Amino acid sequence: MAPSKKAGKKNTSAPSKKGGPAKVAKADWKEGFKKKTVGVTDMTLLSTITNESINENLQKRWTNGDIYTYIGSVLISVNPFRDLGIYTDEVLQRYKGKNRLEVPPHVFGIAESAYYNMNAYHENQCVIISGESGAGKTEAAKRIMQYIAAVSGGNDSSIQEIKDMVLATNPLLESFGCAKTLRNNNSSRHGKYLEIMFNDHGEPIGAQITNYLLEKGRVVGQVDNERNFHIFYQFTKSASPEQRETYGIQTPDAYAYTSMSNCLDVAGIDDTKDFDETLRAMQVIGLTDYEQAEIFRNLATILWLGNVQFSEADDGNSEIADTSVTDFVGYLMEVDPALMQKALCTRVMETQRGGRRGSVYDVPLNPAQANSGRDALAKAIYNNVFEWIVSRVNLSMKARSASASLIGILDIFGFEIFEDNSFEQLCINYVNEKLQQIFIELTLKTEQEEYVREQIKWTPIKYFNNKIVCDLIEERRPPGIFAALNDACATAHADPTAADNSFVQRLSALSSNPHFETRGSQFLVKHYAGDVMYNISGMTDKNKDVLVKDLLDVIGTSSNQFLQSLFPDRPDPNNKKRPPTAGDRIKQSAGALVENLMRAQPSYIRTIKPNQNRSATEYDVKAVLHQVKYLGLQENIRVRRAGFAYRNTFEKMVERFYLLSPATSYAGEYTWSGDAKSGCEKILADTGIAKDEWQMGMTKAFIKNPETLFALETMRDRYWHNMAARIQRAWRNYMRYREECARRIQRFWKNNKEGLEYAKIRDYSHQVLAGRKERRRFSLLSYRRFMGDYLDVNGKSALGEILTSVCGTSDHVVYSSRIQVLVSRIGRSSKPSPRFLVVTQKAVFIVALQTQGMYTMERRIMLSTIRSISMSNLRDDWLALNLGPTEEGDPFINCVFKTELVTHLLQLTSATINVLIGPTMEYTKKKEKKDNVKVIKDESILRNDLYKSHAIHVPSGEPASSLSRPPAKRKEGVVRPITQGKLLKRGGPSKPTGSAAARPKPATQPLAGKSAIAPAAKPAPHAPAAASTATSQVPPPPPSRAPVPPPPPAEPDVDMYKAKFAFEGQPGEMSLAKDDLVELVEKDDNGWWLVKKDGVEGWAPYNYLELVPRKPKPAAAPPPPPPPPPAAPRAIPAAPAPPILANPTAKPVAFPGASNGSAVPSWKKTPSSSSGTNGSSLNTTPVTSRPTSAVGGGRAPPPPVGTKPKPAPPPVGAKPGVHAPAGKPAVPTAPRPPAAGSVRAPPKLGAGGSSGGGKPGGIGGQMDLAAALAKRAQKIAEDD
Ligand SMILES: Nc1ncnc2c1ncn2[C@@H]1O[C@H](COP(=O)(O)OP(=O)(O)O)[C@@H](O)[C@H]1O
Ligand SMILES: [Mg+2]
């Protein structure tokens, strides 16, 4: 401890004295230091498998406070006899949803796996808890109930009610069914099988308890230092004053039945507190006041019956010692006290002659016989009260709705060996033998047989099969112990001793059984858990277990309906069939239990008692070794080690895991057309599980290690999550792909559209020239297009901006280029000088660049003032704009693109300008002064032409009749595939690979054992939306004509909604202002609707929206808009969806014929193309997920559960109006009968068997968003 203190000090001495920033404390190595695992948590991992090594491991762990250890899925629990603090809610939560390997061994782990398996595999589960008395079975059962109640959800009040009731059965049945014994202060004196029923949401909807063999002998007597059932002490210590008054209740020392064993109080048990809890439990379970009162009345009857004493009269017959006691008993039972007294002291006998009824005699009883009759009545009343309570509890917990599956918890009395063992021990031990049979059956025998049957490679393990002991007890032919008992009872029914003797004789027939020996008045049975010597005396009587007719007749006379209802079966004296004996009943109910358990998937808890003294420190190695041995833990480990942790039929395996292989599933549907075995094999192979981890049997698949099964389960859990992610990814890819396609189409279209426009202007120029002018070769080239604004004035180039500002115009520029203007010089010949020419729709501007770098507008010529244009018939580049007389004269211009310039001017003026073409060009030089320029062919001019003193020298050009070459066929460019998104097929959409057909959608198959699923009404596309888009959709051919604008929107034929409130949406959601009108696209029932506003879709909360009532349609519809031409282009941004604009951040995609990836040269950008690239508002439908519908998050609420049906009243007679016919007699003042030995015979067999001082023998398991996205993807795919 010292080092840890030191470390603690270091940690706290961190604050620095310097006052600087607080220093971060040094990480503590102890942090996250987990409790060290002691021994092995799963004993299949033991290196040597012997009883000793098992014991050693258990001891090490127990000493360390680790009471739980696994053998595979079997939990071994060693009673700690102290509170370990391991059942808190915090611990419980740690087991929720975890598989057994993720968390340390715990009873919660078993509960979790049973609950998980029930939900996941829809199989009934049972938890079988076995072990000696006091080993911790009941505790384990309670912990399982605690766990299930905590994790099984359901906020519904009826579900909560069931949970409360199930939990309340514990204090109630413990009060009536448990007692303090020498081994256990809270020993269950009955067996209990609790079944909790669940609906298909895994919520408890009901429960049922089956009760086994209450130890009723305890009611009338107990071994020294043991007690009667808890309820007697609770009632006598804490009864209310009214109860004391009505039922004559006194303290426990006043009653023989509660005080004879000299144990009224138990350390650690607070009877008063427990009584309150019992009453509360009765309340929770819904026992009415009347029912409760009747239960307490019967308890009082029993207590007072115990105080009835018999004295021996002179003739040896018994007499009631104090009739005030019997009077009070009569009052409590509401019968005539005299009748009661007679029934207690005499017995009516009937002689039989040859099967005919003979005479009837009253035979007086001696005190011993009378005592036994009285005790029989007390035991019968208590037993029937107990059974009534169980059936009443069951009535309250009746399933509220259809139950899908159940979990059973078996907490039964443990194996018992006393010094004096009687019929009760035989029954208890027999039931334990049967349970061991199930364990062997399911973990050892069946397992091994299954390997043989399924032809699985496997090494057999030897084990002891206790079937031979079960047969010894229960066989009919040859008769086993129970059968021999029955025979003895049948033949010698009158005299118990004679019957016992007859039993001894019959037992001798069993001596050939190696597990049986007779020894005089005893017999020995070698049980799986040890040898037990049974005393024969009284066995036949106990087996007969019938209340004498006289007492039953007395009860028949009672006016108490409740008491009457406790004894519904009156033996019919004419019925020859013998009533079932106690042996018959226990055999029958054990058989039913086994059958019940075998129908469910079992989990085992094997409890071990480390000592007989309830000590938290003593570990009795010998005792534990014995338990380890008879529990067969060693064999259990061996079988587990050699065997397979999990197996299931091929059908079940396929049903559970078909999602895990693409060969067996498609989009969540089962598609395997082969048989279940091949499907199962395919799944296991495709999941990549090592081949030695599984084997295929004949009908089942076997999985070696639980880890493998858990891995499969995890994969299955992730499947839906992955699917949702895949759909999202496919959707995003599809959106990106769509965008990319749109971008390419737009670009292609823009190019073509503009190209066509340019080509049109060029064609027009041919008409203008009309073969009158020789051509330059350059102008005939195919790629020469009339693009107009060569200086990119419209495109706001630097020069363009200057020119715009100098010209002082914001008009659209139709044409701009560099030119030369003939400038006349004073005294010298005129000379061409560089200028800029800008043509707008209204005017022609000539801008000069001064030597100082200044731009000045030299001329502005309104288009309307141009009368004609003069050009030569040769190939020179000169032209004159004839304006008529002006101050400056006509501009005489040299322009490389003169034909284009002329064409534009003609277009702009609607061809009002004359184009004069001839051998000379006439223009006005200044004012009225005209000049004629001659054009002379001069082949000596190498390039272009030359102006020299009123003449232009130019070489020959192409003939005037030449036509421009048609646009060159585009070279097959490199088409870059669309690489956005992994799901898109390689090669992109331009290369249909046919691979879409390679994996056609497989047809849905019915799951093995299920009926065929009706084929979908709508034929599914051949490939999923994204794939088909990727492979089969090639860009549409350029439209042959301009698209027809969409018709004006008609009144939408859709539901319109108005926003009731403003809503600020996140990405993917639709922001709304109050009163915004939106169109409904899709209703999703998770509370979010897909709506469209201004062509944009987004999710909006439905409760923000209000339906706008539709306007009645006008009677006469307006004339319909012209129908669109049939060949209307199907542009991607189909109305009303917004155009998809190019993404500025997108990488350029090569366009056929354009090497740099941009079809429009940078120096030539039209307004539309430039705004296109700048358009940052990427108008795509949002693909973001709605944040509020997280994957797997909001689970759909469970369907409403109908109102809780009122349980029908229990089968109990109506509350009688009047009670005791006679007035209540005074509570007897008689003291409790003297202790055993004086008058009263000692309780014959304590603990239902052992007579006084019997020392115990030494041993005793965002879909909605994904679905919505998938739906949308399909819708868009269809729309497109
Ligand atoms: N897990 C446990 N933790 C602490 N104490 C236990 C535990 N299991 C059993 N005990 C103690 O042992 C006693 C006997 O256990 P119980 O479950 O009644 O035995 P059984 O039902 O097997 O006869 C309990 O009353 C309790 O005091
Ligand atoms: Mg118990």
JSON list of N, CA and C in Angstrom, two decimals, residues 292-329:
[
{"chain": "A", "resi": 292, "resn": "GLN", "atom": "N", "xyz": [-56.46, -11.04, 0.60]},
{"chain": "A", "resi": 292, "resn": "GLN", "atom": "CA", "xyz": [-55.40, -10.98, 1.61]},
{"chain": "A", "resi": 292, "resn": "GLN", "atom": "C", "xyz": [-55.93, -11.43, 2.97]},
{"chain": "A", "resi": 293, "resn": "ALA", "atom": "N", "xyz": [-57.12, -10.97, 3.31]},
{"chain": "A", "resi": 293, "resn": "ALA", "atom": "CA", "xyz": [-57.69, -11.31, 4.60]},
{"chain": "A", "resi": 293, "resn": "ALA", "atom": "C", "xyz": [-57.90, -12.81, 4.73]},
{"chain": "A", "resi": 294, "resn": "GLU", "atom": "N", "xyz": [-58.34, -13.43, 3.62]},
{"chain": "A", "resi": 294, "resn": "GLU", "atom": "CA", "xyz": [-58.59, -14.86, 3.66]},
{"chain": "A", "resi": 294, "resn": "GLU", "atom": "C", "xyz": [-57.30, -15.65, 3.79]},
{"chain": "A", "resi": 295, "resn": "ILE", "atom": "N", "xyz": [-56.25, -15.14, 3.16]},
{"chain": "A", "resi": 295, "resn": "ILE", "atom": "CA", "xyz": [-54.95, -15.80, 3.30]},
{"chain": "A", "resi": 295, "resn": "ILE", "atom": "C", "xyz": [-54.53, -15.78, 4.77]},
{"chain": "A", "resi": 296, "resn": "PHE", "atom": "N", "xyz": [-54.70, -14.61, 5.39]},
{"chain": "A", "resi": 296, "resn": "PHE", "atom": "CA", "xyz": [-54.26, -14.51, 6.79]},
{"chain": "A", "resi": 296, "resn": "PHE", "atom": "C", "xyz": [-55.17, -15.32, 7.72]},
{"chain": "A", "resi": 297, "resn": "ARG", "atom": "N", "xyz": [-56.45, -15.39, 7.36]},
{"chain": "A", "resi": 297, "resn": "ARG", "atom": "CA", "xyz": [-57.35, -16.23, 8.15]},
{"chain": "A", "resi": 297, "resn": "ARG", "atom": "C", "xyz": [-56.87, -17.68, 8.14]},
{"chain": "A", "resi": 298, "resn": "ASN", "atom": "N", "xyz": [-56.45, -18.15, 6.96]},
{"chain": "A", "resi": 298, "resn": "ASN", "atom": "CA", "xyz": [-55.98, -19.54, 6.87]},
{"chain": "A", "resi": 298, "resn": "ASN", "atom": "C", "xyz": [-54.67, -19.77, 7.59]},
{"chain": "A", "resi": 299, "resn": "LEU", "atom": "N", "xyz": [-53.81, -18.72, 7.56]},
{"chain": "A", "resi": 299, "resn": "LEU", "atom": "CA", "xyz": [-52.56, -18.84, 8.33]},
{"chain": "A", "resi": 299, "resn": "LEU", "atom": "C", "xyz": [-52.89, -18.98, 9.82]},
{"chain": "A", "resi": 300, "resn": "ALA", "atom": "N", "xyz": [-53.87, -18.20, 10.26]},
{"chain": "A", "resi": 300, "resn": "ALA", "atom": "CA", "xyz": [-54.29, -18.26, 11.67]},
{"chain": "A", "resi": 300, "resn": "ALA", "atom": "C", "xyz": [-54.85, -19.64, 12.00]},
{"chain": "A", "resi": 301, "resn": "THR", "atom": "N", "xyz": [-55.66, -20.17, 11.08]},
{"chain": "A", "resi": 301, "resn": "THR", "atom": "CA", "xyz": [-56.21, -21.51, 11.27]},
{"chain": "A", "resi": 301, "resn": "THR", "atom": "C", "xyz": [-55.10, -22.52, 11.51]},
{"chain": "A", "resi": 302, "resn": "ILE", "atom": "N", "xyz": [-54.07, -22.44, 10.66]},
{"chain": "A", "resi": 302, "resn": "ILE", "atom": "CA", "xyz": [-52.95, -23.38, 10.77]},
{"chain": "A", "resi": 302, "resn": "ILE", "atom": "C", "xyz": [-52.26, -23.23, 12.12]},
{"chain": "A", "resi": 303, "resn": "LEU", "atom": "N", "xyz": [-52.01, -21.95, 12.49]},
{"chain": "A", "resi": 303, "resn": "LEU", "atom": "CA", "xyz": [-51.31, -21.71, 13.75]},
{"chain": "A", "resi": 303, "resn": "LEU", "atom": "C", "xyz": [-52.11, -22.28, 14.93]},
{"chain": "A", "resi": 304, "resn": "TRP", "atom": "N", "xyz": [-53.42, -22.03, 14.90]},
{"chain": "A", "resi": 304, "resn": "TRP", "atom": "CA", "xyz": [-54.26, -22.51, 16.02]},
{"chain": "A", "resi": 304, "resn": "TRP", "atom": "C", "xyz": [-54.45, -24.01, 15.99]},
{"chain": "A", "resi": 305, "resn": "LEU", "atom": "N", "xyz": [-54.49, -24.57, 14.79]},
{"chain": "A", "resi": 305, "resn": "LEU", "atom": "CA", "xyz": [-54.58, -26.04, 14.67]},
{"chain": "A", "resi": 305, "resn": "LEU", "atom": "C", "xyz": [-53.41, -26.68, 15.39]},
{"chain": "A", "resi": 306, "resn": "GLY", "atom": "N", "xyz": [-52.24, -26.05, 15.23]},
{"chain": "A", "resi": 306, "resn": "GLY", "atom": "CA", "xyz": [-51.04, -26.58, 15.85]},
{"chain": "A", "resi": 306, "resn": "GLY", "atom": "C", "xyz": [-51.13, -26.61, 17.37]},
{"chain": "A", "resi": 307, "resn": "ASN", "atom": "N", "xyz": [-51.99, -25.75, 17.90]},
{"chain": "A", "resi": 307, "resn": "ASN", "atom": "CA", "xyz": [-52.13, -25.70, 19.35]},
{"chain": "A", "resi": 307, "resn": "ASN", "atom": "C", "xyz": [-53.20, -26.64, 19.88]},
{"chain": "A", "resi": 308, "resn": "VAL", "atom": "N", "xyz": [-53.88, -27.37, 19.00]},
{"chain": "A", "resi": 308, "resn": "VAL", "atom": "CA", "xyz": [-54.85, -28.35, 19.45]},
{"chain": "A", "resi": 308, "resn": "VAL", "atom": "C", "xyz": [-54.09, -29.53, 20.06]},
{"chain": "A", "resi": 309, "resn": "GLN", "atom": "N", "xyz": [-54.41, -29.85, 21.29]},
{"chain": "A", "resi": 309, "resn": "GLN", "atom": "CA", "xyz": [-53.72, -30.96, 21.95]},
{"chain": "A", "resi": 309, "resn": "GLN", "atom": "C", "xyz": [-54.70, -32.09, 22.22]},
{"chain": "A", "resi": 310, "resn": "PHE", "atom": "N", "xyz": [-54.14, -33.29, 22.18]},
{"chain": "A", "resi": 310, "resn": "PHE", "atom": "CA", "xyz": [-54.95, -34.47, 22.47]},
{"chain": "A", "resi": 310, "resn": "PHE", "atom": "C", "xyz": [-54.43, -35.11, 23.74]},
{"chain": "A", "resi": 311, "resn": "SER", "atom": "N", "xyz": [-55.34, -35.45, 24.58]},
{"chain": "A", "resi": 311, "resn": "SER", "atom": "CA", "xyz": [-54.92, -36.19, 25.77]},
{"chain": "A", "resi": 311, "resn": "SER", "atom": "C", "xyz": [-55.43, -37.62, 25.64]},
{"chain": "A", "resi": 312, "resn": "GLU", "atom": "N", "xyz": [-54.78, -38.47, 26.32]},
{"chain": "A", "resi": 312, "resn": "GLU", "atom": "CA", "xyz": [-55.15, -39.88, 26.22]},
{"chain": "A", "resi": 312, "resn": "GLU", "atom": "C", "xyz": [-56.19, -40.21, 27.28]},
{"chain": "A", "resi": 313, "resn": "ALA", "atom": "N", "xyz": [-57.33, -40.69, 26.84]},
{"chain": "A", "resi": 313, "resn": "ALA", "atom": "CA", "xyz": [-58.38, -41.09, 27.78]},
{"chain": "A", "resi": 313, "resn": "ALA", "atom": "C", "xyz": [-58.02, -42.44, 28.38]},
{"chain": "A", "resi": 314, "resn": "ASP", "atom": "N", "xyz": [-58.82, -42.86, 29.30]},
{"chain": "A", "resi": 314, "resn": "ASP", "atom": "CA", "xyz": [-58.50, -44.12, 29.96]},
{"chain": "A", "resi": 314, "resn": "ASP", "atom": "C", "xyz": [-58.50, -45.30, 28.99]},
{"chain": "A", "resi": 315, "resn": "ASP", "atom": "N", "xyz": [-59.40, -45.22, 27.98]},
{"chain": "A", "resi": 315, "resn": "ASP", "atom": "CA", "xyz": [-59.44, -46.32, 27.00]},
{"chain": "A", "resi": 315, "resn": "ASP", "atom": "C", "xyz": [-58.35, -46.20, 25.95]},
{"chain": "A", "resi": 316, "resn": "GLY", "atom": "N", "xyz": [-57.48, -45.27, 26.14]},
{"chain": "A", "resi": 316, "resn": "GLY", "atom": "CA", "xyz": [-56.37, -45.11, 25.18]},
{"chain": "A", "resi": 316, "resn": "GLY", "atom": "C", "xyz": [-56.75, -44.23, 23.99]},
{"chain": "A", "resi": 317, "resn": "ASN", "atom": "N", "xyz": [-58.05, -43.88, 23.93]},
{"chain": "A", "resi": 317, "resn": "ASN", "atom": "CA", "xyz": [-58.47, -43.00, 22.82]},
{"chain": "A", "resi": 317, "resn": "ASN", "atom": "C", "xyz": [-58.15, -41.55, 23.15]},
{"chain": "A", "resi": 318, "resn": "SER", "atom": "N", "xyz": [-58.07, -40.79, 22.09]},
{"chain": "A", "resi": 318, "resn": "SER", "atom": "CA", "xyz": [-57.69, -39.39, 22.31]},
{"chain": "A", "resi": 318, "resn": "SER", "atom": "C", "xyz": [-58.90, -38.51, 22.61]},
{"chain": "A", "resi": 319, "resn": "GLU", "atom": "N", "xyz": [-58.61, -37.46, 23.38]},
{"chain": "A", "resi": 319, "resn": "GLU", "atom": "CA", "xyz": [-59.61, -36.46, 23.72]},
{"chain": "A", "resi": 319, "resn": "GLU", "atom": "C", "xyz": [-58.99, -35.09, 23.45]},
{"chain": "A", "resi": 320, "resn": "ILE", "atom": "N", "xyz": [-59.84, -34.15, 23.12]},
{"chain": "A", "resi": 320, "resn": "ILE", "atom": "CA", "xyz": [-59.32, -32.80, 22.93]},
{"chain": "A", "resi": 320, "resn": "ILE", "atom": "C", "xyz": [-59.01, -32.24, 24.31]},
{"chain": "A", "resi": 321, "resn": "ALA", "atom": "N", "xyz": [-57.75, -31.80, 24.49]},
{"chain": "A", "resi": 321, "resn": "ALA", "atom": "CA", "xyz": [-57.35, -31.32, 25.81]},
{"chain": "A", "resi": 321, "resn": "ALA", "atom": "C", "xyz": [-58.06, -30.02, 26.16]},
{"chain": "A", "resi": 322, "resn": "ASP", "atom": "N", "xyz": [-58.15, -29.10, 25.23]},
{"chain": "A", "resi": 322, "resn": "ASP", "atom": "CA", "xyz": [-58.77, -27.80, 25.50]},
{"chain": "A", "resi": 322, "resn": "ASP", "atom": "C", "xyz": [-59.69, -27.47, 24.34]},
{"chain": "A", "resi": 323, "resn": "THR", "atom": "N", "xyz": [-60.98, -27.63, 24.55]},
{"chain": "A", "resi": 323, "resn": "THR", "atom": "CA", "xyz": [-61.91, -27.42, 23.43]},
{"chain": "A", "resi": 323, "resn": "THR", "atom": "C", "xyz": [-62.02, -25.96, 23.00]},
{"chain": "A", "resi": 324, "resn": "SER", "atom": "N", "xyz": [-61.55, -25.03, 23.85]},
{"chain": "A", "resi": 324, "resn": "SER", "atom": "CA", "xyz": [-61.61, -23.62, 23.43]},
{"chain": "A", "resi": 324, "resn": "SER", "atom": "C", "xyz": [-60.74, -23.41, 22.19]},
{"chain": "A", "resi": 325, "resn": "VAL", "atom": "N", "xyz": [-59.70, -24.22, 22.08]},
{"chain": "A", "resi": 325, "resn": "VAL", "atom": "CA", "xyz": [-58.83, -24.09, 20.90]},
{"chain": "A", "resi": 325, "resn": "VAL", "atom": "C", "xyz": [-59.57, -24.59, 19.66]},
{"chain": "A", "resi": 326, "resn": "THR", "atom": "N", "xyz": [-60.20, -25.74, 19.78]},
{"chain": "A", "resi": 326, "resn": "THR", "atom": "CA", "xyz": [-60.95, -26.25, 18.61]},
{"chain": "A", "resi": 326, "resn": "THR", "atom": "C", "xyz": [-62.14, -25.36, 18.29]},
{"chain": "A", "resi": 327, "resn": "ASP", "atom": "N", "xyz": [-62.73, -24.76, 19.32]},
{"chain": "A", "resi": 327, "resn": "ASP", "atom": "CA", "xyz": [-63.81, -23.81, 19.07]},
{"chain": "A", "resi": 327, "resn": "ASP", "atom": "C", "xyz": [-63.31, -22.65, 18.22]},
{"chain": "A", "resi": 328, "resn": "PHE", "atom": "N", "xyz": [-62.11, -22.19, 18.56]},
{"chain": "A", "resi": 328, "resn": "PHE", "atom": "CA", "xyz": [-61.57, -21.05, 17.81]},
{"chain": "A", "resi": 328, "resn": "PHE", "atom": "C", "xyz": [-61.20, -21.46, 16.38]},
{"chain": "A", "resi": 329, "resn": "VAL", "atom": "N", "xyz": [-60.69, -22.68, 16.30]},
{"chain": "A", "resi": 329, "resn": "VAL", "atom": "CA", "xyz": [-60.36, -23.18, 14.95]},
{"chain": "A", "resi": 329, "resn": "VAL", "atom": "C", "xyz": [-61.64, -23.28, 14.12]}
]
